[in-house]
Amino acid sequence: MEWNGQKAREAIEAFAFGPEELIAAVEVFRSEMEKGLQGKVDSTLNPLPSYLGLPTGDEHGEFITLDFGGTNVRAERVRLFGGGQYEQAARVAKPLIVPGRYNHAGRGSSAVGLFGFLAEIIDAVLGGDHETPYRLGHTFSFPSTQDSPRDAKLISWTKELAVPDVEGRWVNEKLNDALLQRGLSNVHPTAILNDTVAVLLAAAYQWDNVAIGSIYATGFNACYLEKFDGEKSPMIMNLEAGNFGWLDQNEYDMALDATSEKEGTQTLEKMVSGRYLGALFSRAFGDILGETVHAVTGEDLCHIIQGDGSALLRHMAGIPLTDGQIEESAALAEAIVRRSARIAAAVYVGMLRHILDGKAIGAQNIAVEGSFFTHMAVARVALRDALLEILKDEGKNVQILHVSGGASLGAAIAAAMIGD
Ligand code: BGC
């Protein structure tokens, strides 16, 4: 095994996402999104109605929230005071998988086990209170069809989840069964919404001019308020942006896709979100060394970029690496993250172009939640630069709002908006 310098340069180049690709992606994203809105089945974007509009900001009451979408499950007790004010009163969070102990995400898991686990976390946040009635807002972060905001039918798992017997099923119905099973008849699953929708609600509860809600974390996605030209009431649409299928994949993208749970789907997400970037790095790094290496996490990527990942890289390589080779590895990690952020920028601008339909861009806020994005300075800077690169001076009107805890807050707001 030895370091192939030529391969290293080629791998870095393979993750470039140049100015022309960036501009083209904006336009194709917009047209694909509009095709989807017109109901064309050949679009890779199929906007999903949330049956929710924007909040007034005066929603109030006390709610239980459940955030189920990726690595961790969180339940909270949230108090809304109106006027954009709130308090997150209690919180319990558990990972979906603890290696060697349990796994509620993989093929070997079960729907009964998963929903029982969710009910257990809700029970914990209530401190065993089986009396006080609560409405529950449920952030369920997978593509789902809805005909009201009260329940959602899972279309297809993403982010490598593979729990049997949930696809094609009504999710809140299953959750309700599990709550009853646990004696929690005082908790009523009232609202169910995508995490991007929750982020948009949470941001719009507190600030003006929020155009887009987005998650940039284990998964990637965005939503916005569709005005429907006055034909019907405005409604937040979940774009399932991660499924956009018109980006050029390089050899590492293709190899990763081929070994993923759902080959040929979520092409953009597999190039952008934290769940996949570490795996892309490991594939390319292994290619440079001529050897398969284990996948690093998104957090490891952070360290590698910041220059404190040399011990990890040397351990992965199993051979001594020179400082120059460590630097090339950091450049590779940075190229992967920069491409991710530039694609995210193309998505946001494609959406803004649809929302504004030729009008000038005034003050617009894009609400983003996600640990991956928040902790990755390279991603934040690359996203801002790409917005300015595409929008020039108008880009200065577009602000990225970092919303933390948006999924739970948004779920509480949705429960308040719906009522009993
Ligand atoms: C899901 C989306 C979700 C996103 C962020 C994607 O894998 O398909 O529904 O919004 O992850 O969690």
Coordinates of C-alpha atoms and ligand atoms in Angstrom, one line a residue:
M1 CA 0.0 0.0 0.0
E2 CA 1.4 3.4 -0.9
W3 CA 0.3 7.0 -1.5
N4 CA -0.5 7.7 -5.1
G5 CA 0.0 11.5 -5.5
Q6 CA -1.5 11.5 -9.0
K7 CA -4.7 9.8 -7.7
A8 CA -4.9 12.3 -4.9
R9 CA -4.9 15.2 -7.3
E10 CA -7.5 13.5 -9.5
A11 CA -9.7 12.7 -6.5
I12 CA -9.7 16.4 -5.3
E13 CA -10.5 17.5 -8.8
A14 CA -13.4 14.9 -9.0
F15 CA -15.2 16.8 -6.2
A16 CA -14.9 20.3 -7.9
F17 CA -18.2 22.0 -8.5
G18 CA -17.3 24.9 -10.7
P19 CA -19.0 28.2 -11.5
E20 CA -20.8 26.8 -14.6
E21 CA -22.0 23.7 -12.8
L22 CA -23.3 25.9 -10.0
I23 CA -25.3 28.2 -12.3
A24 CA -26.7 25.3 -14.3
A25 CA -27.7 23.5 -11.2
V26 CA -29.8 26.5 -10.1
E27 CA -31.8 26.6 -13.3
V28 CA -32.3 22.8 -13.6
F29 CA -33.3 22.6 -9.9
R30 CA -35.9 25.3 -10.5
S31 CA -37.4 23.7 -13.6
E32 CA -37.4 20.3 -12.0
M33 CA -39.2 21.7 -9.0
E34 CA -41.8 23.4 -11.2
K35 CA -42.3 20.2 -13.2
G36 CA -43.0 18.4 -9.9
L37 CA -45.4 21.1 -8.8
Q38 CA -47.3 20.6 -12.1
G39 CA -47.6 16.9 -11.2
K40 CA -45.3 15.6 -13.9
V41 CA -44.3 12.2 -12.8
D42 CA -40.9 12.2 -14.6
S43 CA -39.5 14.9 -12.2
T44 CA -37.1 13.8 -9.5
L45 CA -38.6 16.4 -7.3
N46 CA -42.1 15.7 -6.1
P47 CA -43.2 18.5 -3.7
L48 CA -45.2 17.0 -0.8
P49 CA -48.0 19.1 0.7
S50 CA -47.8 19.7 4.5
Y51 CA -51.3 21.0 4.9
L52 CA -49.8 23.8 7.0
G53 CA -49.4 27.5 6.3
L54 CA -47.2 29.9 8.3
P55 CA -47.9 30.5 12.0
T56 CA -49.2 33.9 13.3
G57 CA -46.6 34.0 16.1
D58 CA -49.3 34.0 18.7
E59 CA -49.6 30.3 19.1
H60 CA -49.5 29.3 22.7
G61 CA -49.9 26.3 25.1
E62 CA -47.9 23.4 26.3
F63 CA -47.1 20.5 24.1
I64 CA -45.1 17.3 23.8
T65 CA -42.9 17.0 20.8
L66 CA -41.2 14.0 19.2
D67 CA -38.3 14.5 16.7
F68 CA -37.6 11.4 14.8
G69 CA -35.4 11.7 11.8
G70 CA -31.9 10.4 11.8
T71 CA -29.3 9.6 14.3
N72 CA -31.1 10.5 17.5
V73 CA -34.7 10.6 18.7
R74 CA -35.7 13.5 21.0
A75 CA -38.8 14.2 23.0
E76 CA -39.5 17.5 24.6
R77 CA -42.1 19.4 26.6
V78 CA -42.4 22.8 24.9
R79 CA -44.3 25.9 26.2
L80 CA -45.4 28.4 23.6
F81 CA -46.2 31.9 25.0
G82 CA -47.1 33.6 21.8
G83 CA -45.3 36.7 20.5
G84 CA -42.6 34.4 19.2
Q85 CA -41.7 33.4 22.8
Y86 CA -41.2 29.8 24.0
E87 CA -39.5 27.6 26.5
Q88 CA -38.2 24.1 26.1
A89 CA -39.1 22.7 29.5
A90 CA -37.9 19.1 29.4
R91 CA -35.9 17.0 27.1
V92 CA -35.0 13.3 26.6
A93 CA -32.8 12.2 23.7
K94 CA -31.6 8.7 22.7
P95 CA -29.7 7.4 19.7
L96 CA -31.6 5.0 17.4
I97 CA -28.6 2.6 17.4
V98 CA -26.3 1.7 20.3
P99 CA -23.9 -0.9 18.9
G100 CA -24.0 -4.1 20.8
R101 CA -27.2 -3.1 22.7
Y102 CA -30.0 -2.2 20.4
N103 CA -30.7 -1.1 16.8
H104 CA -34.0 0.5 15.9
A105 CA -33.0 1.5 12.4
G106 CA -31.7 -1.5 10.4
R107 CA -33.3 -4.4 8.5
G108 CA -33.2 -6.6 11.6
S109 CA -35.3 -4.2 13.6
S110 CA -39.1 -4.2 13.8
A111 CA -41.9 -1.6 13.6
V112 CA -43.2 -2.7 16.9
G113 CA -39.8 -2.3 18.5
L114 CA -39.3 1.1 16.9
F115 CA -42.6 2.6 17.9
G116 CA -42.3 1.1 21.4
F117 CA -38.9 2.8 21.7
L118 CA -40.5 6.2 20.6
A119 CA -43.3 5.7 23.2
E120 CA -40.7 4.9 25.9
I121 CA -38.9 8.2 25.2
I122 CA -42.2 10.1 25.3
D123 CA -42.9 8.4 28.6
A124 CA -39.5 9.4 29.9
V125 CA -40.0 13.1 29.0
L126 CA -43.4 13.0 30.8
G127 CA -41.7 11.6 33.9
G128 CA -44.3 8.8 34.0
D129 CA -47.3 11.2 34.0
H130 CA -50.1 9.2 32.5
E131 CA -52.8 11.6 33.5
T132 CA -52.3 15.2 32.1
P133 CA -53.7 15.4 28.6
Y134 CA -51.2 16.6 26.0
R135 CA -51.2 17.2 22.3
L136 CA -48.1 15.8 20.5
G137 CA -46.4 17.4 17.6
H138 CA -44.3 14.8 15.7
T139 CA -41.4 15.7 13.4
F140 CA -41.1 12.8 11.1
S141 CA -38.2 13.4 8.7
F142 CA -38.8 11.1 5.8
P143 CA -40.7 11.5 2.5
S144 CA -44.4 11.0 3.4
T145 CA -47.8 11.6 1.8
Q146 CA -50.4 13.4 3.7
D147 CA -54.0 14.4 3.3
S148 CA -54.1 16.4 6.5
P149 CA -51.5 17.5 9.0
R150 CA -52.7 14.8 11.4
D151 CA -51.1 11.8 9.9
A152 CA -48.5 10.9 7.3
K153 CA -47.9 7.7 5.3
L154 CA -44.2 6.9 4.8
I155 CA -43.3 6.6 1.1
S156 CA -39.8 5.4 1.5
W157 CA -37.1 5.3 4.2
T158 CA -34.0 7.5 3.5
K159 CA -30.7 8.0 5.3
E160 CA -30.1 4.2 5.3
L161 CA -33.0 3.4 7.6
A162 CA -34.6 0.0 6.8
V163 CA -37.1 -0.9 9.5
P164 CA -39.6 -3.4 7.9
D165 CA -43.3 -2.8 7.8
V166 CA -43.4 1.0 8.0
E167 CA -43.1 2.0 4.4
G168 CA -46.7 2.6 3.1
R169 CA -48.1 2.8 6.6
W170 CA -49.7 5.6 8.6
V171 CA -47.1 6.7 11.1
N172 CA -49.1 8.5 13.7
E173 CA -51.5 5.6 13.8
K174 CA -48.6 3.3 14.7
L175 CA -47.3 5.8 17.2
N176 CA -50.8 6.1 18.8
D177 CA -51.0 2.3 19.1
A178 CA -47.6 2.2 20.8
L179 CA -48.6 5.0 23.2
L180 CA -51.8 3.2 24.2
Q181 CA -49.9 0.0 24.7
R182 CA -47.7 1.9 27.2
G183 CA -50.7 3.4 29.0
L184 CA -50.1 6.9 27.6
S185 CA -53.7 7.5 26.5
N186 CA -53.2 11.1 27.7
V187 CA -50.9 11.9 24.8
H188 CA -52.6 12.6 21.5
P189 CA -50.5 12.6 18.3
T190 CA -52.1 15.7 16.8
A191 CA -49.7 16.9 14.1
I192 CA -47.0 15.3 12.0
L193 CA -44.6 17.2 9.8
N194 CA -41.3 17.0 8.0
D195 CA -38.3 18.5 9.9
T196 CA -37.8 21.2 7.2
V197 CA -41.4 22.3 7.7
A198 CA -40.8 22.4 11.5
V199 CA -37.7 24.6 10.9
L200 CA -39.7 27.0 8.7
L201 CA -42.5 27.2 11.3
A202 CA -40.0 27.8 14.1
A203 CA -38.2 30.5 12.2
A204 CA -41.4 32.2 11.0
Y205 CA -42.8 32.2 14.6
Q206 CA -39.8 34.4 15.5
W207 CA -38.7 36.3 12.5
D208 CA -40.1 38.0 9.3
N209 CA -39.3 37.2 5.7
V210 CA -38.4 33.6 6.1
A211 CA -38.5 32.1 2.6
I212 CA -37.1 28.7 3.1
G213 CA -36.7 26.1 5.9
S214 CA -33.9 23.6 5.5
I215 CA -32.1 20.8 7.3
Y216 CA -28.4 20.4 6.6
A217 CA -27.4 17.5 8.9
T218 CA -27.5 13.7 8.6
G219 CA -29.9 14.3 5.8
F220 CA -30.5 17.3 3.5
N221 CA -33.8 18.9 2.4
A222 CA -35.7 22.1 2.1
C223 CA -39.3 23.5 2.1
Y224 CA -41.0 26.8 1.4
L225 CA -44.4 28.4 1.3
E226 CA -46.2 27.9 -2.1
K227 CA -48.6 30.7 -2.7
F228 CA -50.6 28.8 -5.4
D229 CA -51.4 32.1 -7.2
G230 CA -54.5 32.5 -5.0
E231 CA -56.2 29.4 -6.5
K232 CA -56.0 27.7 -3.1
S233 CA -54.6 28.6 0.3
P234 CA -50.9 29.0 0.6
M235 CA -49.2 25.9 1.9
I236 CA -45.8 24.8 3.0
M237 CA -44.4 22.3 0.5
N238 CA -41.7 19.8 1.4
L239 CA -39.5 19.5 -1.7
E240 CA -37.6 16.4 -0.8
A241 CA -34.7 18.2 -2.4
G242 CA -32.3 15.4 -1.6
N243 CA -33.8 13.3 -4.4
F244 CA -32.9 15.8 -7.1
G245 CA -31.3 13.6 -9.7
W246 CA -29.6 15.9 -12.3
L247 CA -26.1 16.3 -10.8
D248 CA -23.1 14.7 -12.3
Q249 CA -21.9 11.9 -10.1
N250 CA -18.2 11.1 -10.0
E251 CA -16.8 7.5 -9.6
Y252 CA -17.0 7.8 -5.7
D253 CA -20.6 9.0 -5.7
M254 CA -21.6 6.1 -8.0
A255 CA -19.7 3.5 -5.9
L256 CA -21.4 4.9 -2.7
D257 CA -24.8 4.8 -4.3
A258 CA -24.3 1.3 -5.5
T259 CA -23.8 0.0 -2.0
S260 CA -26.5 2.2 -0.3
E261 CA -29.9 0.9 0.9
K262 CA -31.8 2.6 -1.9
E263 CA -29.6 2.7 -5.0
G264 CA -30.5 5.3 -7.6
T265 CA -32.5 7.5 -5.1
Q266 CA -31.5 10.6 -3.0
T267 CA -28.7 11.4 -5.4
L268 CA -28.3 15.0 -4.2
E269 CA -28.5 14.0 -0.5
K270 CA -25.7 11.4 -1.0
M271 CA -23.5 14.3 -2.3
V272 CA -24.5 16.8 0.4
S273 CA -25.5 15.5 3.7
G274 CA -23.4 14.5 6.8
R275 CA -24.6 10.9 6.6
Y276 CA -22.6 10.4 3.4
L277 CA -19.7 12.8 3.2
G278 CA -17.4 10.8 5.5
A279 CA -18.1 7.7 3.4
L280 CA -17.2 9.6 0.2
F281 CA -14.0 10.7 1.8
S282 CA -13.1 7.2 2.8
R283 CA -13.7 5.8 -0.6
A284 CA -11.5 8.4 -2.3
F285 CA -8.8 8.1 0.4
G286 CA -8.8 4.3 0.0
D287 CA -8.5 4.8 -3.8
I288 CA -5.4 6.9 -3.3
L289 CA -3.9 4.2 -1.1
G290 CA -5.1 1.3 -3.2
E291 CA -6.9 -0.2 -0.2
T292 CA -10.3 -0.2 1.4
V293 CA -10.4 1.9 4.5
H294 CA -13.2 2.2 7.1
A295 CA -15.7 5.1 6.8
V296 CA -15.0 8.3 8.8
T297 CA -17.8 10.3 10.4
G298 CA -18.8 13.9 9.6
E299 CA -17.1 14.9 12.8
D300 CA -13.9 13.2 11.7
L301 CA -14.1 15.3 8.5
C302 CA -14.2 18.4 10.5
H303 CA -11.0 17.4 12.3
I304 CA -9.3 16.4 9.1
I305 CA -10.1 19.8 7.5
Q306 CA -9.0 21.7 10.6
G307 CA -5.6 20.0 10.5
D308 CA -6.0 17.9 13.7
G309 CA -6.9 14.6 12.0
S310 CA -3.4 13.4 11.2
A311 CA -3.4 10.6 13.8
L312 CA -6.7 9.3 12.5
L313 CA -5.5 9.5 8.8
R314 CA -2.2 7.7 9.7
H315 CA -4.2 5.0 11.6
M316 CA -6.6 4.6 8.6
A317 CA -3.8 4.4 6.1
G318 CA -1.7 2.0 8.2
I319 CA 1.4 3.4 6.7
P320 CA 3.4 6.5 7.5
L321 CA 2.1 9.6 5.7
T322 CA 4.1 12.7 5.1
D323 CA 2.9 16.1 6.2
G324 CA 2.3 16.9 2.5
Q325 CA 0.1 13.8 2.2
I326 CA -1.8 14.8 5.3
E327 CA -2.4 18.2 3.7
E328 CA -3.6 16.6 0.5
S329 CA -6.0 14.6 2.6
A330 CA -7.3 17.7 4.2
A331 CA -7.7 19.3 0.8
L332 CA -9.7 16.3 -0.3
A333 CA -12.0 16.6 2.7
E334 CA -12.4 20.3 2.1
A335 CA -13.3 19.7 -1.6
I336 CA -16.0 17.2 -0.6
V337 CA -17.5 19.7 2.0
R338 CA -17.2 22.7 -0.4
R339 CA -19.0 20.8 -3.1
S340 CA -21.8 19.9 -0.6
A341 CA -22.2 23.6 0.3
R342 CA -22.2 24.8 -3.3
I343 CA -24.9 22.3 -4.2
A344 CA -27.0 23.5 -1.2
A345 CA -26.6 27.1 -2.4
A346 CA -27.8 26.1 -5.8
V347 CA -30.9 24.5 -4.2
Y348 CA -31.7 27.6 -2.2
V349 CA -31.3 30.0 -5.1
G350 CA -33.3 27.7 -7.4
M351 CA -36.1 27.8 -4.8
L352 CA -35.8 31.6 -4.4
R353 CA -36.1 32.0 -8.2
H354 CA -39.3 30.0 -8.1
I355 CA -40.7 31.9 -5.1
L356 CA -39.9 35.3 -6.4
D357 CA -40.7 34.5 -10.1
G358 CA -38.5 37.1 -11.7
K359 CA -38.9 39.7 -9.0
A360 CA -35.8 41.3 -7.4
I361 CA -34.6 39.6 -4.2
G362 CA -35.4 41.8 -1.2
A363 CA -34.6 40.8 2.4
Q364 CA -34.9 37.0 2.5
N365 CA -34.0 34.6 5.3
I366 CA -33.2 31.0 4.8
A367 CA -33.6 29.1 8.1
V368 CA -31.2 26.2 8.4
E369 CA -30.9 23.7 11.2
G370 CA -28.2 21.1 11.4
S371 CA -25.2 20.2 13.4
F372 CA -23.2 19.3 10.4
F373 CA -23.6 22.7 8.9
T374 CA -23.3 24.6 12.1
H375 CA -20.1 23.0 13.1
M376 CA -18.5 23.0 9.7
A377 CA -17.0 26.5 9.1
V378 CA -15.8 25.5 5.6
A379 CA -19.4 24.7 4.7
R380 CA -20.8 27.9 6.1
V381 CA -18.2 30.1 4.2
A382 CA -18.6 28.1 1.0
L383 CA -22.4 28.4 1.1
R384 CA -22.2 32.2 1.6
D385 CA -19.6 32.6 -1.1
A386 CA -21.7 30.6 -3.5
L387 CA -24.8 32.6 -2.8
L388 CA -22.8 35.8 -3.6
E389 CA -21.3 34.1 -6.7
I390 CA -24.7 33.3 -8.1
L391 CA -26.7 36.4 -6.9
K392 CA -23.9 39.0 -7.0
D393 CA -25.1 42.1 -5.1
E394 CA -28.5 40.8 -4.5
G395 CA -26.9 37.9 -2.5
K396 CA -26.3 40.4 0.3
N397 CA -30.1 40.5 0.9
V398 CA -30.1 36.8 1.6
Q399 CA -29.4 35.8 5.2
I400 CA -28.8 32.3 6.6
L401 CA -30.5 32.0 10.0
H402 CA -29.1 29.2 12.2
V403 CA -32.1 27.7 13.9
S404 CA -31.3 25.4 16.7
G405 CA -34.0 23.2 18.3
G406 CA -36.2 24.2 15.4
A407 CA -37.6 20.7 14.9
S408 CA -39.1 20.5 18.4
L409 CA -40.3 24.1 18.4
G410 CA -41.9 23.7 15.0
A411 CA -43.6 20.5 16.0
A412 CA -45.2 22.3 19.0
I413 CA -46.3 25.2 16.8
A414 CA -47.9 22.8 14.4
A415 CA -49.8 21.1 17.2
A416 CA -50.9 24.5 18.4
M417 CA -52.0 25.6 14.9
I418 CA -54.1 22.5 14.4
G419 CA -56.0 22.3 17.6
D420 CA -57.9 19.3 18.9
Ligands
BGC1 C1 -35.5 13.0 4.2 C2 -36.2 14.3 4.3 C3 -35.6 15.1 5.5 C4 -34.1 15.2 5.4 C5 -33.5 15.9 6.6 C6 -34.0 13.2 4.1 O1 -33.4 12.0 4.0 O2 -35.9 12.4 3.0 O3 -37.6 14.1 4.5 O4 -36.2 16.3 5.6 O5 -33.6 13.9 5.2 O6 -33.7 15.2 7.7

